Amino acid sequence: MKPDKWTSYISNLNPCNNLTMRQKIILFVILLLLSNISCYENNSIKEVNSIANYKLEELKNDSIIESCEEIYKWRESTKWKKVKRESTVRLDGSHKDKWFRFHFKNLSKQEKEWYLILKWTTLDFVEFCSPLYEKSFETQFSGIQTPYEKWAIHTYFPTFRFWLEPMQENVYYLRVQSAIPLAVPIRILHLNDFLRQLRKITAINFLFFGFGVLYIFYNFFHYFESRDNIYLYNNIFVIFMNLTILSRFGIAYEFFWKESPVWQSKAVDIFLGIAVFGALEFTRRFLHVNKFYNKMDLGFEVLSVISILYSIFAFSPVSKVYLSRFFAGFFVLIIIYVVASVIRVIIQKNYKPAKLFLAALIFFLVTAMLNFIFHLNLWDYNRYWIYTFMFFIPISFVFVSFSLGERVKEIKKENAKHKSEIQIILEKLKEATEDKPKYAKTQLAGIDLNKVTIKLIHLMENEKIYYNENLNLQTLAEMLDLSRHQLSEILNRVLSINFNEFVQNYRIQEAKELIKNRTELNILNIAFEVGFQSKSTFNSAFKKKTGYTPIEYKNLVERNSQN
């Protein structure tokens, strides 16, 4: 397959370029329904209550208790208090041991093997005490400070097995540590239900992983087609967000670092910082903030540096408590800044792709907030909350793809406009070369005028070299690998314009855009911004080109916007 055919083939792989808005909405609804079906699970509390009876209590005590034998001595204490919600273990993030006990009675006639599950992978440390006989216990361990190979049950969440004969009753103890405040769902399942849930969790994890891999290939295809770095930054975000979520839900521990509790405890923070970096750099390029807003662009650069520093500090012995608190504040700052930037671009630039991007951003934030609300114990457990991220982040990715598709359309329109402008210039060039030359002896022999003209337009339109107040004929000629006489001849013969007029036209056009869109800048700032060295030169050139002084033009724009 020839390169041009290959490029065309890859371009056709982008579903976003060919879908109407109605088709996009239908696709979104289908994904939403699939998410609903995939998240469905039977209410295990009701199932367990029909074949078992249990009561969960928490020890309200500040004493240091470090073993199952020690906690047994507190069995008669009045400081054991029933938890508010029997399906939830609430942790305050103090990193201190929290002791729980549950009285469990097996009401079934045949079930003997039971499993206790804490449905949050990144708990620091969990110990389960199962009584063997009086004052003696079997201990099982889990949590990110315990090597995965030493977990009691090798599955996605801290899980513990215990046996109890039909119609028997026993008391079990649970010690939990967490550096962040959480409300962790607790489940008790018999063997068959546990295996069913394990298969479901495995399917969900690999479905999410598979979508992530496809989306990564999607970005790589479009990068090789367009050589646009925005797809690489999107991939940085997707790859490390996938790793973050898969670490949260256990699959990363099983496959990547079975014997490294240090890495287990730090991996999520490291991945999260890099994912945020990728997201910020993607957003920065997507919104063209470096083109429209210099100060906003600087803000994105600062936030990107902080996100990388966060990942670096995650390697240090800094307490996870402080890292979590810092990231919570940093995340809120990022959200406010990014949302404000997107809205500003939509309002001031009417940039259509930003509208779809805002929809993706809002969808991501809503799912994040719902997840936080649940895990802070502000809402009762619901079957959606645990896997909200794993199903709705892919939907958010779909919206980002839609917005990228719209961005491609905008770029194609812009390129078509530039091509038509270049074509006009080339036609002028052809006419000029067919006529008798103005210069008795032309200095353009052997020069590819088409190539030079296209490069000239690129320097002015894309790189905006006219911003340089010291730009002169010699400097521009060197950029084009020409002599100053050759460039002067091209400008005069093709555009019938001299160098100063040529550069000033670009500067004044840019000044008009800034007056319309950068209302915070005064006229003097705009003059210096676009490359003029004095206000008087700017005023005279602006009036000569537009018929208005800059102040008159600004007032005209304001009146039109009010009308």
Phi, psi and omega in degrees: 000128181291154182305318182291325176291322178298316179299317179296320179297314180297320181299324180288346178288342183284107182290338186288334184286339188248355182270137171282168179298322179298317179295323178296319179295318179298316178299319179299315180297319179298315178299322180295317179294319177299320178298319181297314180296317184293328182279351186296135173213147177294151180286100187292335178297313180295320180298313181295320181297336180281339181235002180205165179224126179215156180225128183256132181229154177240140178275114179270082186205143181265001181293149178275118181235120191242008180207163178295324180294323179290320181292333179298329180293344181264013187297331181264002184294147177276001182273001172282121182238138179294135180288155183295322181235118186293346182262006188223135172257118183262129181239140186266358178077015182279352183070008175271156178295134171247124181257134176231154171221150176225136175271122186235128177238127181275108181266356182283166181264347183220339182289130180236333185258124186232156181228131174256128185236130170257112193273058171206117190291318193270036168292142185294312185205136177223132176233133181245127182251113180249120185294134174266308172205183188305128177066011179231138186224150166268129181252140176231146186234155175199184181105163188287347176273357177252127178308139185303326180298337181260005175296147181300314177233127181279086178218189191282332181240159172303116187226140183226142181253140173214158182244144177206128181292154177306137177069010175265164182225147179206168180241132182236150183241150184220126177248130185227137173238141175209136180275351179233148179291132184212154166244105189261123176296139178241136182229141173238118185232147171280173192305311185296317178294323179298316180294322177297315180294324179297318178296320180295315180296320178299316180297318181296314179301313183286331174296315178296315180299318180296319177298318180300316180297316179299319182291326177295316177296322177304313180294319179296318178303314183287332175294313181293334177285315189254342187057031179266119184296346181300328180288328176293317178293326175296322178292323176302314178298312184296314182299310186280336171290321175300314179297322178299310183290320178294330174290320177300325185253015163094337187294328180295323180297320184292326188257334191249322184214077185288334188238030183228085178297330178296312179294322178303317185284337185254343188302316184299315180294321179296311181297320184296317179299317180291322178299318179296319176303311179299319181295318181294316180293324175298311182297318180303317181282325181297319182274355182057039183294332178292340179271321187264320191224106182294315182293321177297320179298320177298321177299318177297319179299316180296315179297322179296317179297318180297320181296322177292319178299324177299316178297321179294316180294337178297335176285338185280171179281015178301137183302139179297331178300312181293321178298317181295317180293319178298314183295324179301313178294318180297320180296317178298317178300315180299314182299313180299315183294315183292314180299316179299320180295316180296314181297320179297317179295321179296314184290312187277329185250349184050045184277105188302316179303331181294334180292316176293323178296321177297322177298316178298319181295315180297318180298316178298316183292320180297315179295323178295316181295319178297320178297316179296318180301317179294312186287347172267009175066030178268355182214145179296155179302138176222148187298339181281328197294319184301316186253019180307309183300317189291339179253330184268340172296317175302323178294321175298320177300323179297317178296322176298320177298319176301315181294323176294323176298318177295324178296319178299319179297318179297318180296320179297320177298315180296318179295322179297321178297314180295322180296321180294322177295317179296321181297321178298316180297319180294324178294320175299320180297318180296316178298319182295322182284337178281331178282174175290131183294147175294324182271132180301318178238108181288146178253016185258009180298131177084000180264133176282094186294326177300312182296317180296318182295317179297318179294322179298314179298320179299315180298321183279317186281318187262312182274347175051052183292346179291349175299333180286112184294342181264009180297129178224176184301319181295316181298313180295322179299318179297323178296331181263004183060041179236168169273163181296329178289322178295316179296319179299319179294320179297314181296318183288320184280324184273310187257355183051048184212149176270172186301312184299316178296320180301310182290319181296326177301316178295318181297319181290322177298318178293321178299320178298320178294319180293320178299323180287319192252340182246071186294342181284346181271138174273174187298320181296318178299318181295319179301312179292325182299318186270358172114000176284148183265346178211156180291323182295317177298319179298312183300314182293318179294321181294315181292323179298324183278321189251340185088358179235153167284161179304320180295317179297319180295319180297316178297321178297316179298317180295319178295319180295321180292327178288328178282000000 
